[in-house]
Structure formats: C-alpha cells, structure tokens
Short mmCIF file of C-alpha atoms and ligand atoms in Angstrom, two decimals:
data_model
loop_
_atom_site.label_atom_id
_atom_site.label_comp_id
_atom_site.label_asym_id
_atom_site.label_seq_id
_atom_site.Cartn_x
_atom_site.Cartn_y
_atom_site.Cartn_z
CA MET U 1 -76.68 -76.12 -123.91
CA MET U 2 -77.11 -75.09 -120.51
CA VAL U 3 -73.69 -75.33 -118.25
CA GLN U 4 -75.08 -77.56 -115.57
CA THR U 5 -71.71 -77.70 -113.54
CA PHE U 6 -68.60 -75.21 -113.00
CA LEU U 7 -65.00 -77.11 -112.08
CA ILE U 8 -63.69 -74.23 -109.95
CA LYS U 9 -59.46 -74.46 -110.37
CA TYR U 10 -57.59 -72.86 -107.89
CA ALA U 11 -53.45 -72.63 -107.24
CA GLU U 12 -52.24 -74.80 -105.25
CA ILE U 13 -49.01 -73.36 -104.31
CA GLY U 14 -48.38 -72.58 -101.27
CA ILE U 15 -51.27 -73.99 -99.55
CA LYS U 16 -50.10 -77.72 -98.88
CA GLY U 17 -50.84 -79.58 -95.66
CA LYS U 18 -52.87 -77.77 -93.08
CA ASN U 19 -53.58 -74.55 -95.00
CA ARG U 20 -55.35 -76.54 -97.87
CA TYR U 21 -58.49 -76.87 -95.73
CA VAL U 22 -58.46 -73.25 -94.21
CA PHE U 23 -57.92 -72.01 -97.63
CA GLU U 24 -60.56 -74.18 -99.56
CA ASP U 25 -63.41 -73.75 -96.94
CA ALA U 26 -62.93 -69.81 -97.27
CA LEU U 27 -62.92 -70.41 -101.19
CA VAL U 28 -66.16 -72.51 -100.91
CA SER U 29 -67.94 -70.15 -98.73
CA ASN U 30 -67.01 -67.36 -101.01
CA ILE U 31 -68.49 -69.17 -103.60
CA ARG U 32 -71.72 -69.75 -102.07
CA ARG U 33 -71.81 -65.93 -101.05
CA ALA U 34 -70.99 -64.97 -104.64
CA MET U 35 -73.67 -67.49 -106.12
CA ASP U 36 -76.36 -66.16 -103.46
CA ARG U 37 -76.52 -63.24 -105.35
CA VAL U 38 -77.15 -64.72 -109.05
CA GLU U 39 -80.50 -65.30 -110.11
CA GLY U 40 -81.11 -68.97 -109.98
CA THR U 41 -80.37 -71.77 -107.39
CA PHE U 42 -76.76 -73.45 -106.97
CA ALA U 43 -74.94 -76.12 -104.75
CA VAL U 44 -71.40 -75.45 -104.20
CA THR U 45 -69.53 -78.91 -103.62
CA LYS U 46 -66.36 -79.96 -102.30
CA GLU U 47 -65.61 -83.19 -103.29
CA MET U 48 -62.22 -85.05 -103.30
CA GLY U 49 -60.31 -81.79 -103.13
CA ARG U 50 -62.05 -80.47 -106.08
CA ILE U 51 -64.80 -77.57 -105.87
CA TYR U 52 -67.90 -77.65 -107.96
CA VAL U 53 -70.87 -75.25 -108.82
CA HIS U 54 -73.95 -77.09 -109.49
CA ALA U 55 -77.02 -75.59 -111.26
CA LYS U 56 -80.18 -76.25 -109.53
CA SER U 57 -82.18 -74.23 -111.66
CA GLU U 58 -82.37 -71.86 -114.71
CA TYR U 59 -79.83 -69.21 -114.62
CA ASP U 60 -77.56 -66.64 -116.69
CA GLU U 61 -74.39 -68.22 -117.64
CA GLU U 62 -72.96 -64.70 -118.12
CA GLU U 63 -73.90 -63.19 -114.67
CA ALA U 64 -72.88 -66.63 -112.93
CA VAL U 65 -69.36 -66.39 -114.29
CA GLU U 66 -68.89 -63.02 -114.09
CA ALA U 67 -69.89 -63.43 -110.40
CA LEU U 68 -67.13 -66.24 -110.10
CA GLN U 69 -64.56 -64.08 -111.98
CA LYS U 70 -64.87 -61.47 -108.61
CA VAL U 71 -63.90 -64.69 -106.26
CA PHE U 72 -60.34 -64.20 -105.31
CA GLY U 73 -58.75 -67.75 -104.98
CA ILE U 74 -59.93 -69.28 -108.29
CA SER U 75 -57.75 -69.49 -111.12
CA GLY U 76 -60.20 -70.93 -113.60
CA ILE U 77 -63.45 -71.63 -114.06
CA CYS U 78 -64.28 -75.16 -116.53
CA PRO U 79 -67.75 -75.47 -117.52
CA VAL U 80 -68.06 -79.80 -117.33
CA VAL U 81 -70.26 -82.32 -118.50
CA ILE U 82 -70.33 -85.13 -116.20
CA VAL U 83 -71.31 -88.56 -117.58
CA GLU U 84 -72.25 -91.50 -115.14
CA ASP U 85 -70.01 -94.40 -115.61
CA THR U 86 -72.06 -96.85 -117.45
CA GLY U 87 -69.37 -98.46 -119.86
CA ILE U 88 -66.88 -97.35 -122.57
CA ASP U 89 -69.21 -97.11 -125.33
CA ASN U 90 -71.46 -94.57 -123.18
CA LEU U 91 -68.68 -92.43 -122.42
CA ALA U 92 -67.59 -92.11 -126.10
CA ALA U 93 -71.23 -91.77 -127.17
CA GLU U 94 -71.17 -88.61 -124.71
CA VAL U 95 -67.56 -87.22 -125.62
CA VAL U 96 -68.70 -87.41 -129.36
CA ARG U 97 -71.86 -85.25 -128.35
CA TYR U 98 -69.99 -82.68 -126.27
CA MET U 99 -67.37 -82.15 -129.07
CA GLY U 100 -70.18 -81.81 -131.70
CA GLU U 101 -72.44 -79.31 -129.39
CA THR U 102 -69.34 -77.20 -127.96
CA TYR U 103 -67.34 -77.18 -131.19
CA PRO U 104 -70.32 -76.80 -134.17
CA ASP U 105 -67.97 -75.21 -136.64
CA ARG U 106 -65.75 -78.72 -136.20
CA ASN U 107 -62.68 -77.15 -138.04
CA LEU U 108 -60.25 -77.76 -135.18
CA THR U 109 -57.43 -79.60 -133.63
CA PHE U 110 -57.60 -81.13 -130.79
CA LYS U 111 -56.29 -83.89 -128.15
CA VAL U 112 -57.61 -86.21 -125.51
CA ASN U 113 -56.48 -85.65 -122.31
CA ALA U 114 -57.68 -88.59 -119.94
CA ARG U 115 -57.04 -88.86 -116.18
CA ARG U 116 -57.61 -91.37 -113.78
CA ALA U 117 -57.94 -90.55 -110.31
CA ASP U 118 -60.18 -93.99 -110.30
CA LYS U 119 -57.19 -96.44 -111.35
CA HIS U 120 -59.72 -99.11 -111.40
CA TYR U 121 -61.10 -98.00 -114.54
CA PRO U 122 -60.72 -101.02 -117.25
CA LEU U 123 -58.78 -98.66 -119.58
CA ASP U 124 -55.59 -96.67 -118.58
CA SER U 125 -55.39 -93.17 -119.66
CA MET U 126 -53.26 -94.03 -122.94
CA GLU U 127 -56.00 -96.33 -123.87
CA LEU U 128 -58.95 -94.17 -123.21
CA ASN U 129 -57.22 -91.34 -125.27
CA ALA U 130 -56.78 -93.52 -128.26
CA VAL U 131 -60.31 -94.88 -127.98
CA LEU U 132 -62.03 -91.82 -127.65
CA GLY U 133 -59.59 -89.54 -129.88
CA GLU U 134 -60.63 -92.19 -132.90
CA LYS U 135 -64.53 -92.08 -131.82
CA ILE U 136 -64.31 -88.29 -132.25
CA LEU U 137 -62.44 -88.25 -135.67
CA GLU U 138 -64.81 -90.94 -136.93
CA ALA U 139 -68.08 -88.73 -136.24
CA TYR U 140 -66.07 -85.60 -137.40
CA PRO U 141 -64.01 -86.05 -139.99
CA GLU U 142 -62.90 -82.17 -140.13
CA MET U 143 -61.25 -81.97 -136.54
CA LYS U 144 -57.89 -83.22 -136.53
CA VAL U 145 -55.35 -84.48 -133.86
CA ASP U 146 -52.39 -82.29 -132.81
CA VAL U 147 -51.02 -83.81 -129.62
CA HIS U 148 -48.30 -81.01 -129.11
CA ASN U 149 -50.27 -77.61 -130.02
CA PRO U 150 -54.00 -78.72 -129.92
CA GLN U 151 -56.38 -75.52 -130.11
CA VAL U 152 -58.97 -77.87 -128.18
CA SER U 153 -57.63 -79.84 -125.43
CA LEU U 154 -60.42 -82.00 -124.19
CA VAL U 155 -59.90 -83.01 -120.32
CA VAL U 156 -61.77 -86.76 -119.41
CA GLU U 157 -61.14 -86.97 -115.84
CA VAL U 158 -62.29 -90.31 -114.51
CA ARG U 159 -63.76 -90.46 -111.07
CA SER U 160 -66.47 -91.86 -109.31
CA ARG U 161 -68.43 -90.08 -112.40
CA ILE U 162 -66.49 -88.83 -115.38
CA TYR U 163 -66.05 -85.32 -116.06
CA LEU U 164 -65.45 -83.58 -119.40
CA TYR U 165 -64.15 -80.11 -120.12
CA SER U 166 -61.92 -78.33 -122.57
CA GLU U 167 -62.85 -74.81 -121.71
CA ILE U 168 -60.95 -72.86 -118.63
CA ILE U 169 -62.35 -69.17 -118.24
CA PRO U 170 -59.64 -67.26 -116.58
CA GLY U 171 -60.46 -66.60 -112.68
CA PRO U 172 -59.26 -63.42 -110.92
CA GLY U 173 -56.37 -65.41 -109.18
CA GLY U 174 -55.03 -64.63 -105.78
CA MET U 175 -56.30 -66.03 -102.26
CA PRO U 176 -59.82 -66.49 -100.95
CA VAL U 177 -60.98 -63.25 -98.91
CA GLY U 178 -61.00 -64.38 -94.93
CA SER U 179 -58.05 -66.74 -95.57
CA GLY U 180 -55.24 -64.23 -94.57
CA GLY U 181 -56.92 -62.25 -91.78
CA LYS U 182 -58.32 -58.49 -91.94
CA ALA U 183 -56.90 -55.03 -92.22
CA ALA U 184 -58.39 -51.86 -91.99
CA LEU U 185 -58.54 -49.85 -95.04
CA LEU U 186 -58.60 -45.83 -94.99
CA LEU U 187 -60.89 -45.19 -97.49
CA SER U 188 -61.36 -41.99 -99.17
CA GLY U 189 -63.81 -41.09 -102.40
CA GLY U 190 -60.52 -40.73 -104.03
CA ILE U 191 -59.45 -43.12 -106.87
CA ASP U 192 -56.63 -44.63 -105.20
CA SER U 193 -57.76 -45.92 -101.78
CA PRO U 194 -60.50 -48.43 -103.40
CA VAL U 195 -57.57 -49.86 -105.49
CA ALA U 196 -55.50 -50.26 -102.71
CA GLY U 197 -58.48 -51.79 -100.70
CA TYR U 198 -59.22 -54.49 -103.75
CA MET U 199 -55.16 -55.27 -104.11
CA ILE U 200 -54.89 -56.37 -100.60
CA ALA U 201 -58.30 -58.78 -100.53
CA LYS U 202 -56.62 -59.89 -103.49
CA ARG U 203 -54.29 -61.60 -100.92
CA GLY U 204 -57.26 -63.20 -98.91
CA VAL U 205 -57.22 -60.60 -96.29
CA SER U 206 -60.67 -59.22 -95.60
CA ILE U 207 -61.19 -55.38 -95.31
CA ASP U 208 -63.11 -53.15 -92.73
CA ALA U 209 -62.56 -49.47 -93.94
CA VAL U 210 -62.49 -46.12 -92.19
CA TYR U 211 -63.60 -42.78 -93.37
CA PHE U 212 -63.16 -39.73 -92.32
CA HIS U 213 -65.77 -36.93 -92.98
CA ALA U 214 -66.04 -33.27 -91.95
CA PRO U 215 -69.85 -32.55 -91.94
CA PRO U 216 -71.07 -29.82 -92.40
CA TYR U 217 -67.82 -28.66 -94.98
CA THR U 218 -68.37 -32.12 -96.62
CA SER U 219 -71.67 -33.33 -97.71
CA GLU U 220 -74.07 -36.21 -97.39
CA ARG U 221 -72.99 -36.81 -100.84
CA ALA U 222 -69.21 -37.17 -100.32
CA LYS U 223 -70.19 -39.89 -97.46
CA GLN U 224 -72.62 -41.45 -99.93
CA LYS U 225 -69.91 -41.73 -102.60
CA VAL U 226 -67.36 -43.33 -100.38
CA ALA U 227 -70.07 -45.82 -99.18
CA ASP U 228 -70.85 -46.44 -103.38
CA LEU U 229 -67.04 -47.24 -103.55
CA ALA U 230 -67.03 -49.67 -100.73
CA LYS U 231 -69.90 -51.17 -102.41
CA ILE U 232 -68.42 -51.75 -105.58
CA ILE U 233 -65.41 -53.21 -104.26
CA SER U 234 -67.32 -55.28 -101.56
CA ALA U 235 -67.95 -57.46 -104.62
CA TRP U 236 -64.54 -58.84 -104.12
CA THR U 237 -63.76 -57.72 -100.79
CA GLY U 238 -66.90 -59.14 -99.15
CA GLN U 239 -68.42 -57.35 -96.89
CA ILE U 240 -67.20 -54.48 -95.39
CA ASN U 241 -68.08 -52.42 -91.96
CA LEU U 242 -67.32 -48.94 -93.05
CA HIS U 243 -66.67 -46.75 -90.20
CA VAL U 244 -67.48 -43.20 -90.90
CA ILE U 245 -65.40 -41.03 -88.20
CA ASN U 246 -66.65 -37.14 -87.49
CA PHE U 247 -63.29 -35.55 -87.98
CA THR U 248 -64.32 -31.78 -88.01
CA ASP U 249 -63.41 -30.70 -84.62
CA ILE U 250 -60.27 -32.42 -84.98
CA GLN U 251 -59.33 -30.93 -88.09
CA MET U 252 -60.57 -27.44 -86.57
CA ALA U 253 -58.28 -27.53 -83.81
CA ILE U 254 -55.44 -28.46 -86.21
CA TYR U 255 -56.34 -25.78 -88.03
CA GLU U 256 -56.57 -23.26 -85.22
CA LYS U 257 -53.33 -24.65 -83.07
CA CYS U 258 -50.84 -25.71 -85.92
CA PRO U 259 -48.51 -24.26 -88.49
CA HIS U 260 -50.85 -24.07 -91.95
CA ASP U 261 -48.00 -25.75 -93.74
CA GLU U 262 -48.01 -28.74 -91.60
CA LEU U 263 -51.87 -28.96 -91.49
CA THR U 264 -52.01 -32.21 -93.77
CA ILE U 265 -49.30 -34.22 -92.01
CA ILE U 266 -50.93 -33.53 -88.73
CA MET U 267 -54.11 -34.38 -90.10
CA ARG U 268 -52.91 -37.56 -91.50
CA ARG U 269 -51.07 -38.45 -88.57
CA TYR U 270 -54.91 -38.12 -86.33
CA MET U 271 -56.16 -40.25 -89.18
CA MET U 272 -53.70 -43.05 -88.93
CA ARG U 273 -53.98 -42.98 -85.31
CA ILE U 274 -57.72 -43.28 -85.15
CA ALA U 275 -57.92 -45.98 -87.59
CA GLU U 276 -55.19 -47.68 -85.61
CA GLU U 277 -57.45 -47.67 -82.81
CA ILE U 278 -60.37 -49.02 -84.64
CA ALA U 279 -58.16 -51.52 -86.20
CA LYS U 280 -57.24 -52.85 -82.80
CA ARG U 281 -60.83 -52.86 -81.71
CA SER U 282 -61.92 -55.08 -84.82
CA GLY U 283 -59.27 -57.54 -84.86
CA ALA U 284 -57.18 -55.99 -87.90
CA LEU U 285 -53.79 -56.72 -87.66
CA ALA U 286 -52.70 -53.84 -90.38
CA LEU U 287 -53.90 -50.65 -91.90
CA VAL U 288 -54.23 -50.08 -95.80
CA THR U 289 -54.10 -46.78 -97.65
CA GLY U 290 -53.83 -45.65 -101.27
CA GLU U 291 -50.66 -43.68 -100.83
CA SER U 292 -47.93 -43.39 -103.41
CA ILE U 293 -44.54 -42.07 -103.37
CA GLY U 294 -44.57 -38.37 -104.73
CA GLN U 295 -48.08 -38.18 -105.35
CA VAL U 296 -48.86 -35.03 -103.48
CA ALA U 297 -46.86 -33.36 -100.76
CA SER U 298 -48.49 -35.45 -97.98
CA GLN U 299 -46.98 -38.66 -99.91
CA THR U 300 -43.21 -37.68 -100.10
CA MET U 301 -40.76 -40.06 -98.68
CA GLN U 302 -40.35 -37.71 -95.60
CA SER U 303 -44.40 -37.32 -95.64
CA LEU U 304 -44.73 -40.65 -95.40
CA ALA U 305 -42.31 -41.24 -92.72
CA CYS U 306 -43.62 -38.83 -90.29
CA THR U 307 -47.20 -40.31 -91.12
CA ASN U 308 -46.17 -43.34 -90.25
CA ALA U 309 -44.17 -42.80 -87.30
CA VAL U 310 -47.49 -42.75 -85.31
CA CYS U 311 -48.47 -46.21 -86.14
CA THR U 312 -47.53 -49.69 -84.42
CA LEU U 313 -49.46 -51.89 -86.68
CA PRO U 314 -47.80 -52.61 -90.01
CA VAL U 315 -49.25 -50.04 -92.53
CA PHE U 316 -49.73 -51.55 -96.23
CA ARG U 317 -49.24 -49.43 -99.11
CA PRO U 318 -50.08 -51.35 -102.14
CA LEU U 319 -49.55 -48.47 -104.70
CA ILE U 320 -46.54 -47.36 -103.02
CA ALA U 321 -44.78 -47.75 -106.51
CA PHE U 322 -47.81 -47.50 -108.92
CA ASP U 323 -48.25 -44.77 -111.31
CA LYS U 324 -51.55 -42.87 -111.15
CA LEU U 325 -52.22 -44.01 -114.95
CA ASP U 326 -51.82 -47.42 -113.72
CA ILE U 327 -53.68 -47.13 -110.50
CA ILE U 328 -56.34 -45.77 -112.87
CA ALA U 329 -56.47 -48.85 -115.10
CA VAL U 330 -57.03 -50.81 -112.42
CA SER U 331 -59.83 -48.62 -111.08
CA GLU U 332 -61.51 -48.75 -114.55
CA LYS U 333 -61.11 -52.43 -114.48
CA ILE U 334 -62.80 -52.92 -111.19
CA GLY U 335 -65.44 -50.25 -111.79
CA THR U 336 -64.59 -47.67 -109.29
CA TYR U 337 -62.97 -44.97 -111.65
CA GLU U 338 -66.44 -43.29 -112.73
CA THR U 339 -67.29 -42.73 -108.97
CA SER U 340 -64.20 -41.59 -107.73
CA VAL U 341 -64.20 -38.90 -110.12
CA LEU U 342 -67.10 -37.42 -109.07
CA PRO U 343 -66.43 -34.26 -108.04
CA TYR U 344 -67.34 -33.83 -104.28
CA GLU U 345 -65.18 -32.24 -101.83
CA ASP U 346 -62.81 -34.30 -99.70
CA CYS U 347 -62.16 -33.44 -96.02
CA CYS U 348 -58.49 -33.10 -96.81
CA THR U 349 -58.93 -30.43 -99.73
CA ILE U 350 -60.64 -27.91 -97.53
CA PHE U 351 -57.97 -26.93 -95.14
CA VAL U 352 -55.30 -27.56 -97.22
CA ALA U 353 -52.40 -24.81 -96.89
CA LYS U 354 -51.68 -22.91 -100.02
CA HIS U 355 -47.86 -24.14 -99.77
CA PRO U 356 -47.68 -27.42 -97.50
CA VAL U 357 -44.23 -28.60 -96.76
CA THR U 358 -42.97 -31.16 -98.64
CA LYS U 359 -40.27 -32.42 -96.74
CA PRO U 360 -41.44 -32.23 -92.86
CA VAL U 361 -39.31 -33.00 -90.51
CA LEU U 362 -40.68 -34.90 -87.57
CA LYS U 363 -39.39 -33.51 -84.86
CA SER U 364 -40.75 -30.03 -85.84
CA ILE U 365 -44.19 -31.94 -86.59
CA GLU U 366 -44.16 -33.21 -82.96
CA LYS U 367 -43.46 -29.99 -81.57
CA SER U 368 -46.50 -28.52 -83.31
CA GLU U 369 -48.59 -31.43 -81.91
CA ARG U 370 -47.92 -30.45 -78.30
CA HIS U 371 -50.07 -27.28 -79.24
CA LEU U 372 -52.96 -29.61 -79.27
CA GLU U 373 -51.94 -31.58 -75.80
CA GLY U 374 -55.13 -30.76 -73.56
CA VAL U 375 -57.82 -30.68 -76.16
CA ILE U 376 -57.13 -33.04 -78.44
CA GLU U 377 -57.42 -36.10 -76.32
CA GLU U 378 -61.13 -35.91 -75.65
CA LEU U 379 -61.94 -34.82 -79.20
CA VAL U 380 -60.13 -37.91 -80.52
CA GLN U 381 -62.37 -40.00 -77.91
CA LYS U 382 -65.24 -38.17 -78.97
CA ALA U 383 -64.44 -38.97 -82.73
CA LEU U 384 -64.24 -42.75 -81.66
CA GLU U 385 -67.22 -42.62 -79.24
CA THR U 386 -69.75 -41.46 -82.42
CA ASP U 387 -68.33 -44.01 -84.68
CA GLU U 388 -71.26 -44.57 -87.44
CA VAL U 389 -70.79 -48.08 -88.68
CA LEU U 390 -72.56 -48.88 -91.91
CA VAL U 391 -72.50 -52.40 -93.05
CA ILE U 392 -71.80 -52.66 -96.99
CA GLY U 393 -72.18 -55.54 -98.87
P1 ATP R 401 -57.38 -41.47 -102.59
O1 ATP R 401 -57.42 -41.37 -104.45
O2 ATP R 401 -57.26 -42.59 -102.18
O3 ATP R 401 -58.30 -40.54 -102.04
P2 ATP R 401 -55.22 -39.11 -102.84
O4 ATP R 401 -54.47 -39.13 -103.72
O5 ATP R 401 -56.21 -38.40 -102.42
O6 ATP R 401 -55.85 -41.00 -102.52
P3 ATP R 401 -54.35 -38.25 -99.86
O7 ATP R 401 -55.44 -37.51 -99.79
O8 ATP R 401 -53.05 -38.07 -99.89
O9 ATP R 401 -54.47 -38.92 -101.47
O10 ATP R 401 -54.73 -39.51 -99.02
C1 ATP R 401 -53.68 -40.66 -98.83
C2 ATP R 401 -54.62 -41.56 -98.40
O11 ATP R 401 -55.24 -41.38 -97.01
C3 ATP R 401 -55.80 -42.39 -99.29
O12 ATP R 401 -55.45 -43.15 -100.37
C4 ATP R 401 -56.43 -43.02 -98.02
O13 ATP R 401 -55.92 -44.24 -97.98
C5 ATP R 401 -56.06 -42.13 -96.98
N1 ATP R 401 -57.19 -40.81 -96.88
C6 ATP R 401 -57.27 -39.73 -97.30
N2 ATP R 401 -58.39 -38.81 -96.89
C7 ATP R 401 -59.10 -39.87 -96.27
C8 ATP R 401 -60.34 -39.79 -95.65
N3 ATP R 401 -61.10 -38.78 -95.72
N4 ATP R 401 -60.71 -40.71 -95.14
C9 ATP R 401 -60.16 -42.13 -94.75
N5 ATP R 401 -59.06 -42.28 -95.38
C10 ATP R 401 -58.56 -40.97 -96.10
MG1 MG R 402 -57.79 -38.40 -101.57
#
C-alpha cells in the first residue's frame, strides 16, 4: 500500500500567536524544498493549521521519509489515509480495511482515538470510538482493545474529510530554518564546525559559511573537502553561501612579525574579524564556531577570551561543553564524519608553533598585533575583496 499523504506534526510550544504563521510558512517552504529533491511529484499544503504532503505520482517512501526527517521543525511524520465523509458505514469499512492492511499480523492491542474538529458530525468522539472499535473487533477477532496501553492507537480525525493514522515516524525536531535569522559559521574541514552548524540550524537559524584557505600551503582538495561538508550539512541547513577567503598573506604577515607562540591566537583573531565583516555584510546576526573548552591550546578559557575580544557580534559555540566523542557521535549521525577525517592539510596546522601559549594574556596579544600595523589593514581589505562565494545546496 503506497502512502498517499503524510500529516506533518510539529511542536507548537512557543509558537502561539503571530509567530505561528512565520513558523508554519517557513516550515512549508522548507518541506517543499526538501521534497523537490525527492523523485516524484508532491504537493505540500497547509489546511486549517495542519501541514500535509500529498504524493501526486509514484515515489519511493523511504526516500521521501528520509528527506522529511532532515527538515527541522517537524516532530513527527504520519502516513495518513484520507476518507471522504460519506457516512458512518463507509467510514467503518475504511477503518477496517486500514487496520487489516496496515497490520497484516493482527496480533495486537489497539484503541480508537477519534477527534472531531467538525462538531457537526452526527456521532461524537466517544460514540465513534465505540462503533469503530466494535467493527474492528468483528472483522479481526485476534485484535484486542486496550484503552490504557495499546500497541496501536488509531487516530480518526474528523474534519471536512476524515484522516486515519496510527504511525508517527519521528522527525528531527527543532525549529524551521529561516524562522530564526541568519548566522555566519566558521567552517573548517574538521569534525567540529560542521556539527556546530547543524546544531545552530536546528534552532531555526540559516547559515552562511566562511572558510579560510592558504594556497599554495593548502590544496584545492582541502577546499573541496569543506565544500563537500557544506553540501552534507545543507541537507539540514538549506542553501549555504560558502565564502572562501584567501588567508595566505595575512598568515605570512603574522608569521613574520609576531611571536611564534602567539601565532594561532592572533590568526584566530583575524579570522574572527574577517568573518564578522562578512557576517555584517550578509545580514548575519552572529558568528558560530566549533570550539569546545580545552580541546586544543587555542580553546582554553584564556584563548577563547582573547579570540572573543575582537568580536562585537555574539559568538555562538554550540559545542562548548561537548566531549570529542559526543561531537563525533553527532558527526556520524549527520554523515559528516567520514569526510571530516580525510587527511587534507588545514591552514591552521601549517604555521603552528611547537609550543603555543595556552594562557595568552590579552594585553600581550594586542601588543604583538601592533607589529602588524600599516601592513595588515590592506591585507584584510584584499582578503575581503577577493572573497569567492560558492553557493552550496
Ligand atoms: P574543527 O574540527 O571544526 O576544524 P578544530 O578542533 O580543528 O575544529 P580549531 O582549528 O582550533 O579547532 O578551530 C576552532 C574553530 O575555528 C573551528 O571549529 C572553526 O569554527 C574555526 N576554524 C578553524 N580553522 C578554520 C578555517 N580554516 N576556516 C574557517 N574556520 C576555521
Ligand atoms: Mg580545524
């Protein structure tokens, strides 16, 4: 039996009133975009505060469900059977057929859970539960009623038409991307930053990404790897404008003029400054990184404080308290891990000092950066001007 229609459930907490429309409209358009990538034709409709996906052609159910499971804001995906309201006898026959086809095994406990959005229906919910339950028992004596803890809860929702469903496939939860503004993700080729982007997008935030590369020290393949990671997370985050920034001259200048034990921190401060400029130009309201306390020298509390000091926009670090293993588990779940661990060089690893400071002092970092004055301003301008934007997803 091919599912003709899916009812899309979403969490309604916190989206009452005016926000509800913003939330629902973003969700509908994100579902449409996701279904455009699935083979077949689908209509996504919003009817009386409910969202449905109707199949208009043959399609692969697994592929469709997988696509819907990547749309943030969906809490559940229910395959439904729609019955025209032509009287209780017809409804009972359809309910019996539904139970027989959906549960060919038949050894189960169930309850009927009727709901009337249309109060004009001649039977009330209690009566519907009783009548339909009885018909099911008559047709399939192996099935048993259990009103407290049934294996199958059959929802019969009476609207202008009648909707039958009993299965809720879990959705990804979260908020529809685009309903919560935009942020700029510092995306490297590592494990952490793609996960950070995924997590922020889950809260409804759309994403632009910034990648710093250092040709010829970093290769085209390293850049391609970042584009590949952006492509993987774009299944959740939606389209990503990936800004590729040539960082070589800035990195060289820092290398020549600043103490080597402070290289990483100073470099990261310039990354943040440039990312912030890109964020502002593209209307992003915050920066996002994959940093986690203590993971490396540049992510101690002192280092994070020094890096943060150059930013005026909020910097979100969704992984700040995550252990590496927990981050890896998410990256495996979202499919970025295998790409992240490909061994291409990263611009940070090429100029790293043997003994980087782990407790940098802001005053000292700022003093070192003064050696760059007169040179760095132009290099930053040039890096911003030569920004290459790849549209991903
Ligand atoms: P990741 O696994 O995300 O690469 P990491 O453990 O390698 O993180 P760092 O290299 O210290 O950690 O980077 C910390 C954060 O800074 C990254 O999560 C990312 O947000 C940002 N970042 C680092 N290098 C780059 C880069 N070349 N381009 C863009 N962002 C970067
Ligand atoms: Mg990295």
